[in-house]
Structure formats: C-alpha cells, structure tokens
PDB file of C-alpha atoms and ligand atoms in Angstrom:
ATOM      1  CA  MET A   1      -2.084  -1.255 -33.919  1.00 97.00           C
ATOM      2  CA  LYS A   2       1.202   0.056 -35.210  1.00 98.00           C
ATOM      3  CA  ILE A   3       4.262  -2.157 -34.636  1.00 98.00           C
ATOM      4  CA  ILE A   4       7.617  -0.512 -35.196  1.00 97.00           C
ATOM      5  CA  GLU A   5      10.889  -2.435 -35.147  1.00 97.00           C
ATOM      6  CA  VAL A   6      14.010  -0.381 -34.489  1.00 98.00           C
ATOM      7  CA  GLU A   7      17.645  -1.457 -34.602  1.00 97.00           C
ATOM      8  CA  SER A   8      18.677  -0.758 -31.014  1.00 97.00           C
ATOM      9  CA  TYR A   9      17.540   0.063 -27.500  1.00 97.00           C
ATOM     10  CA  GLU A  10      18.936   3.596 -28.010  1.00 97.00           C
ATOM     11  CA  LYS A  11      16.681   4.109 -31.043  1.00 98.00           C
ATOM     12  CA  LEU A  12      13.729   2.678 -29.140  1.00 98.00           C
ATOM     13  CA  SER A  13      14.307   5.110 -26.280  1.00 98.00           C
ATOM     14  CA  LEU A  14      14.711   8.050 -28.631  1.00 98.00           C
ATOM     15  CA  LEU A  15      11.523   7.275 -30.525  1.00 98.00           C
ATOM     16  CA  ALA A  16       9.511   6.722 -27.340  1.00 98.00           C
ATOM     17  CA  ALA A  17      10.842  10.008 -25.914  1.00 98.00           C
ATOM     18  CA  ASP A  18       9.893  11.756 -29.175  1.00 98.00           C
ATOM     19  CA  MET A  19       6.321  10.502 -28.854  1.00 98.00           C
ATOM     20  CA  ILE A  20       6.044  11.576 -25.222  1.00 98.00           C
ATOM     21  CA  ALA A  21       7.715  14.927 -25.899  1.00 98.00           C
ATOM     22  CA  SER A  22       5.350  15.657 -28.788  1.00 98.00           C
ATOM     23  CA  GLN A  23       2.410  14.864 -26.523  1.00 98.00           C
ATOM     24  CA  VAL A  24       3.708  17.347 -23.935  1.00 98.00           C
ATOM     25  CA  LEU A  25       4.422  20.011 -26.588  1.00 98.00           C
ATOM     26  CA  LEU A  26       0.954  19.658 -28.124  1.00 98.00           C
ATOM     27  CA  LYS A  27      -0.852  19.636 -24.777  1.00 98.00           C
ATOM     28  CA  PRO A  28       1.305  21.102 -21.987  1.00 98.00           C
ATOM     29  CA  ASP A  29      -1.145  20.046 -19.264  1.00 98.00           C
ATOM     30  CA  CYS A  30      -1.542  16.493 -20.615  1.00 98.00           C
ATOM     31  CA  VAL A  31      -1.954  13.423 -18.431  1.00 98.00           C
ATOM     32  CA  LEU A  32       0.870  10.919 -18.959  1.00 99.00           C
ATOM     33  CA  GLY A  33       0.429   7.347 -17.808  1.00 98.00           C
ATOM     34  CA  LEU A  34       3.861   6.064 -16.809  1.00 98.00           C
ATOM     35  CA  ALA A  35       5.580   2.741 -16.193  1.00 98.00           C
ATOM     36  CA  THR A  36       8.562   1.437 -14.254  1.00 98.00           C
ATOM     37  CA  GLY A  37      11.022  -1.360 -15.055  1.00 96.00           C
ATOM     38  CA  SER A  38      14.191  -1.441 -17.128  1.00 95.00           C
ATOM     39  CA  SER A  39      12.471  -0.758 -20.461  1.00 97.00           C
ATOM     40  CA  PRO A  40      11.616   2.930 -19.912  1.00 98.00           C
ATOM     41  CA  LEU A  41      14.975   3.906 -18.364  1.00 98.00           C
ATOM     42  CA  GLY A  42      16.429   5.166 -21.676  1.00 98.00           C
ATOM     43  CA  THR A  43      13.202   7.006 -22.487  1.00 98.00           C
ATOM     44  CA  TYR A  44      13.248   8.783 -19.116  1.00 98.00           C
ATOM     45  CA  GLU A  45      16.931   9.633 -19.589  1.00 98.00           C
ATOM     46  CA  ASN A  46      16.090  11.242 -22.929  1.00 98.00           C
ATOM     47  CA  LEU A  47      13.178  13.205 -21.503  1.00 98.00           C
ATOM     48  CA  ALA A  48      15.298  14.434 -18.584  1.00 98.00           C
ATOM     49  CA  SER A  49      18.023  15.640 -20.993  1.00 98.00           C
ATOM     50  CA  ARG A  50      15.530  17.512 -23.149  1.00 98.00           C
ATOM     51  CA  CYS A  51      14.059  19.159 -20.079  1.00 98.00           C
ATOM     52  CA  GLY A  52      17.539  20.066 -18.780  1.00 97.00           C
ATOM     53  CA  GLU A  53      18.306  21.704 -22.123  1.00 97.00           C
ATOM     54  CA  GLY A  54      15.081  23.725 -21.898  1.00 97.00           C
ATOM     55  CA  ARG A  55      13.493  21.895 -24.849  1.00 96.00           C
ATOM     56  CA  LEU A  56      10.672  20.384 -22.832  1.00 98.00           C
ATOM     57  CA  ASP A  57       8.487  21.784 -20.063  1.00 98.00           C
ATOM     58  CA  PHE A  58       6.844  19.476 -17.526  1.00 98.00           C
ATOM     59  CA  SER A  59       5.531  22.266 -15.280  1.00 98.00           C
ATOM     60  CA  ARG A  60       1.877  21.594 -16.153  1.00 98.00           C
ATOM     61  CA  VAL A  61       2.072  17.866 -16.902  1.00 98.00           C
ATOM     62  CA  ARG A  62       0.126  15.467 -14.681  1.00 98.00           C
ATOM     63  CA  THR A  63       1.193  11.831 -14.330  1.00 99.00           C
ATOM     64  CA  VAL A  64      -0.400   8.601 -13.178  1.00 99.00           C
ATOM     65  CA  ASN A  65       1.682   5.474 -12.782  1.00 98.00           C
ATOM     66  CA  LEU A  66       0.448   2.028 -13.590  1.00 98.00           C
ATOM     67  CA  ASP A  67       1.300   0.136 -10.465  1.00 98.00           C
ATOM     68  CA  GLU A  68       3.079  -0.227  -7.134  1.00 98.00           C
ATOM     69  CA  TYR A  69       4.181  -3.039  -4.847  1.00 98.00           C
ATOM     70  CA  CYS A  70       2.030  -3.641  -1.785  1.00 98.00           C
ATOM     71  CA  GLY A  71       3.702  -3.121   1.563  1.00 96.00           C
ATOM     72  CA  LEU A  72       6.463  -0.734   0.461  1.00 95.00           C
ATOM     73  CA  THR A  73       6.439   2.902   1.517  1.00 94.00           C
ATOM     74  CA  ALA A  74       7.443   5.722  -0.849  1.00 94.00           C
ATOM     75  CA  GLU A  75      10.837   5.969   0.937  1.00 95.00           C
ATOM     76  CA  ASN A  76      11.711   2.349   0.199  1.00 95.00           C
ATOM     77  CA  PRO A  77      14.282   2.290  -2.646  1.00 95.00           C
ATOM     78  CA  GLN A  78      12.458  -0.706  -4.159  1.00 96.00           C
ATOM     79  CA  SER A  79       9.160   1.132  -4.399  1.00 97.00           C
ATOM     80  CA  TYR A  80       7.961   2.369  -7.750  1.00 98.00           C
ATOM     81  CA  ARG A  81       7.458   5.844  -6.248  1.00 98.00           C
ATOM     82  CA  TYR A  82      11.173   5.912  -5.401  1.00 98.00           C
ATOM     83  CA  PHE A  83      12.045   4.658  -8.909  1.00 98.00           C
ATOM     84  CA  MET A  84       9.982   7.415 -10.542  1.00 98.00           C
ATOM     85  CA  ASP A  85      11.438  10.138  -8.295  1.00 98.00           C
ATOM     86  CA  GLN A  86      14.980   8.980  -9.093  1.00 98.00           C
ATOM     87  CA  ASN A  87      14.599   8.337 -12.805  1.00 98.00           C
ATOM     88  CA  LEU A  88      12.188  11.024 -13.929  1.00 98.00           C
ATOM     89  CA  PHE A  89      10.341  13.266 -11.493  1.00 98.00           C
ATOM     90  CA  GLY A  90      13.476  14.470  -9.684  1.00 98.00           C
ATOM     91  CA  ARG A  91      15.128  15.273 -13.025  1.00 98.00           C
ATOM     92  CA  VAL A  92      12.428  17.329 -14.761  1.00 98.00           C
ATOM     93  CA  ASN A  93      10.514  20.449 -13.748  1.00 98.00           C
ATOM     94  CA  ILE A  94       7.337  18.603 -12.805  1.00 98.00           C
ATOM     95  CA  ASP A  95       5.297  19.667  -9.778  1.00 98.00           C
ATOM     96  CA  PRO A  96       5.529  16.666  -7.376  1.00 98.00           C
ATOM     97  CA  ALA A  97       1.884  17.310  -6.445  1.00 98.00           C
ATOM     98  CA  ASN A  98       0.970  16.422 -10.026  1.00 98.00           C
ATOM     99  CA  THR A  99       2.624  12.988  -9.875  1.00 98.00           C
ATOM    100  CA  HIS A 100       0.466  10.075  -8.788  1.00 98.00           C
ATOM    101  CA  LEU A 101       1.036   6.418  -7.967  1.00 98.00           C
ATOM    102  CA  PRO A 102      -1.123   3.968  -6.056  1.00 98.00           C
ATOM    103  CA  ASP A 103      -0.178   3.893  -2.359  1.00 97.00           C
ATOM    104  CA  GLY A 104       1.070   0.356  -1.773  1.00 96.00           C
ATOM    105  CA  SER A 105       1.366   0.997   1.957  1.00 97.00           C
ATOM    106  CA  ALA A 106      -2.294   1.990   2.472  1.00 97.00           C
ATOM    107  CA  SER A 107      -3.908   0.154   5.374  1.00 96.00           C
ATOM    108  CA  ASP A 108      -7.146  -0.402   3.448  1.00 97.00           C
ATOM    109  CA  MET A 109      -6.117  -1.593  -0.018  1.00 97.00           C
ATOM    110  CA  GLU A 110      -9.694  -1.935  -1.251  1.00 97.00           C
ATOM    111  CA  ALA A 111     -10.318   1.742  -0.508  1.00 98.00           C
ATOM    112  CA  GLU A 112      -6.969   2.621  -2.070  1.00 98.00           C
ATOM    113  CA  CYS A 113      -7.895   0.829  -5.313  1.00 98.00           C
ATOM    114  CA  ALA A 114     -11.200   2.737  -5.486  1.00 98.00           C
ATOM    115  CA  ARG A 115      -9.429   6.018  -4.692  1.00 98.00           C
ATOM    116  CA  TYR A 116      -6.831   5.507  -7.414  1.00 98.00           C
ATOM    117  CA  GLU A 117      -9.353   4.500 -10.093  1.00 98.00           C
ATOM    118  CA  SER A 118     -11.409   7.650  -9.265  1.00 98.00           C
ATOM    119  CA  LEU A 119      -8.284   9.780  -9.338  1.00 98.00           C
ATOM    120  CA  VAL A 120      -7.293   8.571 -12.818  1.00 98.00           C
ATOM    121  CA  GLU A 121     -10.883   9.129 -13.954  1.00 98.00           C
ATOM    122  CA  SER A 122     -11.015  12.617 -12.435  1.00 98.00           C
ATOM    123  CA  LEU A 123      -7.905  13.540 -14.436  1.00 98.00           C
ATOM    124  CA  GLY A 124      -9.774  12.508 -17.597  1.00 98.00           C
ATOM    125  CA  TRP A 125      -7.742   9.283 -18.224  1.00 98.00           C
ATOM    126  CA  PRO A 126      -4.236   9.394 -19.721  1.00 98.00           C
ATOM    127  CA  ASP A 127      -3.649  11.148 -23.027  1.00 98.00           C
ATOM    128  CA  LEU A 128      -0.742   8.777 -23.520  1.00 98.00           C
ATOM    129  CA  GLN A 129       0.004   5.633 -21.530  1.00 99.00           C
ATOM    130  CA  LEU A 130       3.530   4.226 -21.594  1.00 99.00           C
ATOM    131  CA  LEU A 131       3.820   0.462 -20.989  1.00 98.00           C
ATOM    132  CA  GLY A 132       6.415  -2.263 -20.759  1.00 98.00           C
ATOM    133  CA  ILE A 133       5.542  -5.956 -20.976  1.00 98.00           C
ATOM    134  CA  GLY A 134       6.480  -8.874 -18.749  1.00 97.00           C
ATOM    135  CA  HIS A 135       7.813 -12.140 -20.182  1.00 96.00           C
ATOM    136  CA  ASN A 136       4.445 -13.728 -19.400  1.00 96.00           C
ATOM    137  CA  GLY A 137       2.581 -10.933 -21.194  1.00 98.00           C
ATOM    138  CA  HIS A 138       1.658  -8.877 -18.131  1.00 97.00           C
ATOM    139  CA  ILE A 139       1.075  -5.165 -18.543  1.00 98.00           C
ATOM    140  CA  GLY A 140       1.133  -3.091 -15.377  1.00 98.00           C
ATOM    141  CA  PHE A 141       0.845  -5.994 -12.963  1.00 97.00           C
ATOM    142  CA  ASN A 142      -2.081  -7.626 -14.760  1.00 97.00           C
ATOM    143  CA  GLU A 143      -0.928 -11.223 -14.692  1.00 96.00           C
ATOM    144  CA  PRO A 144      -2.263 -13.985 -16.986  1.00 97.00           C
ATOM    145  CA  ALA A 145      -5.781 -14.786 -15.740  1.00 96.00           C
ATOM    146  CA  GLU A 146      -9.226 -16.074 -16.689  1.00 97.00           C
ATOM    147  CA  ASP A 147     -10.563 -12.557 -17.373  1.00 97.00           C
ATOM    148  CA  PHE A 148      -9.297  -9.096 -18.141  1.00 98.00           C
ATOM    149  CA  PRO A 149      -9.605  -7.078 -14.887  1.00 96.00           C
ATOM    150  CA  ALA A 150     -11.591  -3.887 -15.430  1.00 97.00           C
ATOM    151  CA  ARG A 151     -10.383  -1.561 -12.704  1.00 98.00           C
ATOM    152  CA  VAL A 152      -7.542  -0.822 -10.295  1.00 98.00           C
ATOM    153  CA  HIS A 153      -7.095  -3.902  -8.131  1.00 98.00           C
ATOM    154  CA  THR A 154      -4.626  -5.800  -5.997  1.00 98.00           C
ATOM    155  CA  VAL A 155      -2.984  -8.854  -7.464  1.00 97.00           C
ATOM    156  CA  GLN A 156      -0.953 -11.836  -6.342  1.00 95.00           C
ATOM    157  CA  LEU A 157       2.227 -11.731  -8.416  1.00 95.00           C
ATOM    158  CA  ALA A 158       3.072 -14.724 -10.602  1.00 92.00           C
ATOM    159  CA  GLU A 159       6.102 -16.778  -9.555  1.00 95.00           C
ATOM    160  CA  SER A 160       7.818 -15.829 -12.847  1.00 94.00           C
ATOM    161  CA  THR A 161       7.267 -12.107 -12.182  1.00 94.00           C
ATOM    162  CA  ILE A 162       8.694 -12.377  -8.666  1.00 96.00           C
ATOM    163  CA  LYS A 163      11.708 -14.188 -10.099  1.00 95.00           C
ATOM    164  CA  ALA A 164      12.187 -11.667 -12.927  1.00 93.00           C
ATOM    165  CA  ASN A 165      11.887  -8.677 -10.602  1.00 93.00           C
ATOM    166  CA  SER A 166      14.171 -10.206  -7.965  1.00 95.00           C
ATOM    167  CA  ARG A 167      17.150  -8.976 -10.008  1.00 93.00           C
ATOM    168  CA  LEU A 168      16.479  -5.581  -8.434  1.00 91.00           C
ATOM    169  CA  PHE A 169      16.325  -6.894  -4.853  1.00 94.00           C
ATOM    170  CA  ASP A 170      19.025  -8.370  -2.600  1.00 93.00           C
ATOM    171  CA  ARG A 171      17.121 -11.628  -2.207  1.00 94.00           C
ATOM    172  CA  VAL A 172      14.125 -13.182  -3.954  1.00 95.00           C
ATOM    173  CA  GLU A 173      12.405 -13.388  -0.524  1.00 95.00           C
ATOM    174  CA  ASP A 174      12.444  -9.580  -0.385  1.00 94.00           C
ATOM    175  CA  VAL A 175      10.249  -9.185  -3.477  1.00 96.00           C
ATOM    176  CA  PRO A 176       6.694  -8.326  -2.423  1.00 97.00           C
ATOM    177  CA  THR A 177       4.200 -10.989  -3.453  1.00 96.00           C
ATOM    178  CA  MET A 178       1.311  -8.569  -3.884  1.00 97.00           C
ATOM    179  CA  ALA A 179       0.921  -5.422  -5.944  1.00 98.00           C
ATOM    180  CA  VAL A 180      -1.700  -2.857  -6.832  1.00 98.00           C
ATOM    181  CA  THR A 181      -2.221  -2.114 -10.516  1.00 98.00           C
ATOM    182  CA  MET A 182      -4.434  -0.291 -12.963  1.00 98.00           C
ATOM    183  CA  GLY A 183      -6.812  -2.815 -14.495  1.00 98.00           C
ATOM    184  CA  ILE A 184      -6.818  -3.682 -18.183  1.00 98.00           C
ATOM    185  CA  GLY A 185     -10.011  -1.618 -18.432  1.00 98.00           C
ATOM    186  CA  THR A 186      -8.222   1.371 -16.865  1.00 98.00           C
ATOM    187  CA  ILE A 187      -5.310   1.019 -19.292  1.00 98.00           C
ATOM    188  CA  MET A 188      -7.600   0.688 -22.313  1.00 98.00           C
ATOM    189  CA  LYS A 189      -9.227   4.053 -21.472  1.00 98.00           C
ATOM    190  CA  ALA A 190      -5.999   5.905 -22.318  1.00 98.00           C
ATOM    191  CA  ARG A 191      -6.415   7.813 -25.573  1.00 98.00           C
ATOM    192  CA  ARG A 192      -3.070   6.539 -26.877  1.00 98.00           C
ATOM    193  CA  VAL A 193      -0.933   3.647 -25.718  1.00 98.00           C
ATOM    194  CA  LEU A 194       2.778   3.188 -26.325  1.00 98.00           C
ATOM    195  CA  LEU A 195       4.409  -0.139 -25.411  1.00 98.00           C
ATOM    196  CA  ILE A 196       8.168  -0.525 -25.526  1.00 98.00           C
ATOM    197  CA  ALA A 197       9.957  -3.874 -25.489  1.00 98.00           C
ATOM    198  CA  GLY A 198      13.665  -4.654 -25.559  1.00 96.00           C
ATOM    199  CA  ALA A 199      15.518  -7.548 -27.170  1.00 94.00           C
ATOM    200  CA  ASP A 200      14.741  -9.926 -24.275  1.00 94.00           C
ATOM    201  CA  LYS A 201      10.998  -9.663 -25.087  1.00 97.00           C
ATOM    202  CA  ARG A 202      11.057 -11.027 -28.656  1.00 94.00           C
ATOM    203  CA  GLU A 203       8.996 -14.125 -27.877  1.00 96.00           C
ATOM    204  CA  ILE A 204       6.304 -12.381 -25.905  1.00 97.00           C
ATOM    205  CA  VAL A 205       6.017  -9.556 -28.444  1.00 97.00           C
ATOM    206  CA  GLU A 206       5.288 -12.207 -31.069  1.00 97.00           C
ATOM    207  CA  ARG A 207       2.707 -13.992 -28.879  1.00 98.00           C
ATOM    208  CA  ALA A 208       0.996 -10.843 -27.610  1.00 98.00           C
ATOM    209  CA  PHE A 209       0.695  -8.895 -30.835  1.00 98.00           C
ATOM    210  CA  HIS A 210       0.588 -11.583 -33.522  1.00 97.00           C
ATOM    211  CA  GLY A 211      -1.357 -14.222 -31.581  1.00 98.00           C
ATOM    212  CA  PRO A 212      -4.921 -14.454 -30.247  1.00 98.00           C
ATOM    213  CA  VAL A 213      -6.333 -11.830 -27.867  1.00 98.00           C
ATOM    214  CA  THR A 214      -6.637 -13.662 -24.559  1.00 98.00           C
ATOM    215  CA  PRO A 215      -6.437 -12.816 -20.834  1.00 98.00           C
ATOM    216  CA  GLN A 216      -3.766 -15.536 -20.656  1.00 98.00           C
ATOM    217  CA  VAL A 217      -1.546 -12.980 -22.437  1.00 98.00           C
ATOM    218  CA  PRO A 218      -2.855  -9.730 -20.931  1.00 98.00           C
ATOM    219  CA  GLY A 219      -0.931  -7.411 -23.285  1.00 98.00           C
ATOM    220  CA  SER A 220      -2.699  -8.988 -26.283  1.00 98.00           C
ATOM    221  CA  ILE A 221      -5.728  -6.778 -25.534  1.00 98.00           C
ATOM    222  CA  LEU A 222      -3.797  -3.857 -27.007  1.00 98.00           C
ATOM    223  CA  GLN A 223      -4.497  -5.314 -30.462  1.00 98.00           C
ATOM    224  CA  LEU A 224      -8.007  -3.953 -29.911  1.00 98.00           C
ATOM    225  CA  HIS A 225      -6.977  -0.480 -28.719  1.00 98.00           C
ATOM    226  CA  PRO A 226      -7.851   2.207 -31.300  1.00 98.00           C
ATOM    227  CA  ASP A 227      -4.470   3.939 -31.011  1.00 98.00           C
ATOM    228  CA  ALA A 228      -1.725   1.600 -29.825  1.00 98.00           C
ATOM    229  CA  THR A 229       1.915   1.646 -30.882  1.00 98.00           C
ATOM    230  CA  VAL A 230       4.500  -1.016 -30.046  1.00 98.00           C
ATOM    231  CA  ILE A 231       8.178  -0.193 -30.454  1.00 98.00           C
ATOM    232  CA  PHE A 232      10.499  -3.167 -30.155  1.00 97.00           C
ATOM    233  CA  THR A 233      14.050  -4.115 -30.918  1.00 96.00           C
ATOM    234  CA  ARG A 234      15.679  -7.478 -31.580  1.00 89.00           C
ATOM    235  CA  SER A 235      19.149  -6.342 -30.562  1.00 86.00           C
TER     236      SER A 235
HETATM  237  C1  GLP B 301       7.208  -5.079 -13.988  1.00 90.17           C
HETATM  238  C2  GLP B 301       6.254  -3.888 -14.018  1.00 90.17           C
HETATM  239  C3  GLP B 301       5.678  -3.666 -15.380  1.00 90.17           C
HETATM  240  C4  GLP B 301       6.810  -3.701 -16.383  1.00 90.17           C
HETATM  241  C5  GLP B 301       7.336  -5.095 -16.471  1.00 90.17           C
HETATM  242  C6  GLP B 301       8.520  -5.257 -17.422  1.00 90.17           C
HETATM  243  O1  GLP B 301       6.707  -6.190 -13.359  1.00 90.17           O
HETATM  244  N1  GLP B 301       5.177  -3.983 -13.088  1.00 90.17           N
HETATM  245  O2  GLP B 301       4.944  -2.446 -15.413  1.00 90.17           O
HETATM  246  O3  GLP B 301       6.337  -3.300 -17.647  1.00 90.17           O
HETATM  247  O4  GLP B 301       7.713  -5.572 -15.197  1.00 90.17           O
HETATM  248  O5  GLP B 301       9.649  -4.750 -16.833  1.00 90.17           O
HETATM  249  P1  GLP B 301      11.045  -4.590 -17.542  1.00 90.17           P
HETATM  250  O6  GLP B 301      10.884  -3.407 -18.428  1.00 90.17           O
HETATM  251  O7  GLP B 301      12.013  -4.334 -16.438  1.00 90.17           O
HETATM  252  O8  GLP B 301      11.302  -5.841 -18.281  1.00 90.17           O
END
C-alpha cells in the first residue's frame, strides 16, 4: 500500500483528480467506483473543470457508486444519487445511463443488493475505486463488525455515523438509519483503490493503515489490497 501525505486539501484533490484523469485517459471506457461525502468534493470539482476545458472525456466512462441511504428516492437532495448528479455527473459529459448507484428506495432490498452486486460484476469490477473513510474506519457504509462483509448488503448505521452525517441534514432524526453498501469483498475486487482523507481523519488513518487488519476497523483491509493508495493531509 502506498501512503502519500500532502500539505493541503487542495493538493490532495489535485492528486486524486490526476489519478482518476489518467485512468480515464488510459482507458476511456473504464469503470470508476465512486464515493460521496465531503472528502471527494475537491476531486470532483477538479475533474469537472478539466472536462469543461476539454481536457477530459467522460463520454464512455461507466461508474458505480459505493453506497446509498435506504428509504430516499433519487430526487431527495440528501440521497447520494442527488449528490453525484450535482457534484459530478451533471458537470461532465457522462452518459447518465452509464452511472449506477444502489436504489435505496427499492421495495425489496434483498433483491436490490443481489441486483447491484451482479451489475458491478457484469461491468467487470471497477478499474479504480475512490473511497473516503469514516471516523470509525468505515469504508462505503461497512461499519465496524465481527466480519468483513463479502457482498452488497444493507446495514444498520452506527450511532457515530448518523451523528457525523447529520451535519448535512436539518435534524439528526432525518438521517436514515439504514443504508445499502458494496461489501468489503466487492470493494477489494477493484483493480486499484484510492482512499482520500482530510485533516479531520488523522487518527483513523493511523489506526487503519498502521494498525492491525481487523473488521473492527473496516478500512484496514486495504493494507492487503495489491494496489491501494492513500492520500492524506494533516492540514
Ligand atoms: C459516509 C459515506 C462514506 C464516506 C464517509 C466519509 O458515511 N458513506 O462513503 O467515505 O462517510 O465521509 P466524509 O468524506 O464526508 O468525511
């Protein structure tokens, strides 16, 4: 695993965008695994600018997102689909039909999990998977647990995750308590993994990537990925 420390969030975003852009340039029809949250905002901004300037072409790119809240429709401004449309998909020349997220509003969530796992598999798994990390070590919405979940599944969100994510909702009671997420096994199938972590994640970066590999710190599994890069900043 490669761990790169950079001096600022701007540098982190630039470097992450460089890695994603080079993936798209080398393989124009690549499959990008994407993430939501505050961490990738600067990266998406960079990618959108490059596309606007005609330096990057998303017309053949396919995307699969990591996760989605249960119970929110795509039109809900708190949904991850809405976030992706606003922050990336609506700002680059990607074909919306090539953008995929789990459907958190499906009536049969078990069937939806199976559908989404098969979809990611049918696309050949991500060439590059972008990740953030939660303060408790979660990646996607894989919360600390007894085992590493293998496949797409629904999950009860940890109290700390609900609290952390409530900053984006009017009230903490509005944060969904369930989510659907790629499993750790799904994430590990990506050919390359890129995790970005801002200054607020110093402690968990230390625990996850310099401590033992354990499902209690789900992101620690990336120590065993054959091609994982972590970019973090302390300021
Ligand atoms: C959320 C998302 C994760 C994300 C994490 C960190 O719960 N499900 O995919 O990586 O939180 O988010 P942030 O980058 O906003 O700190």
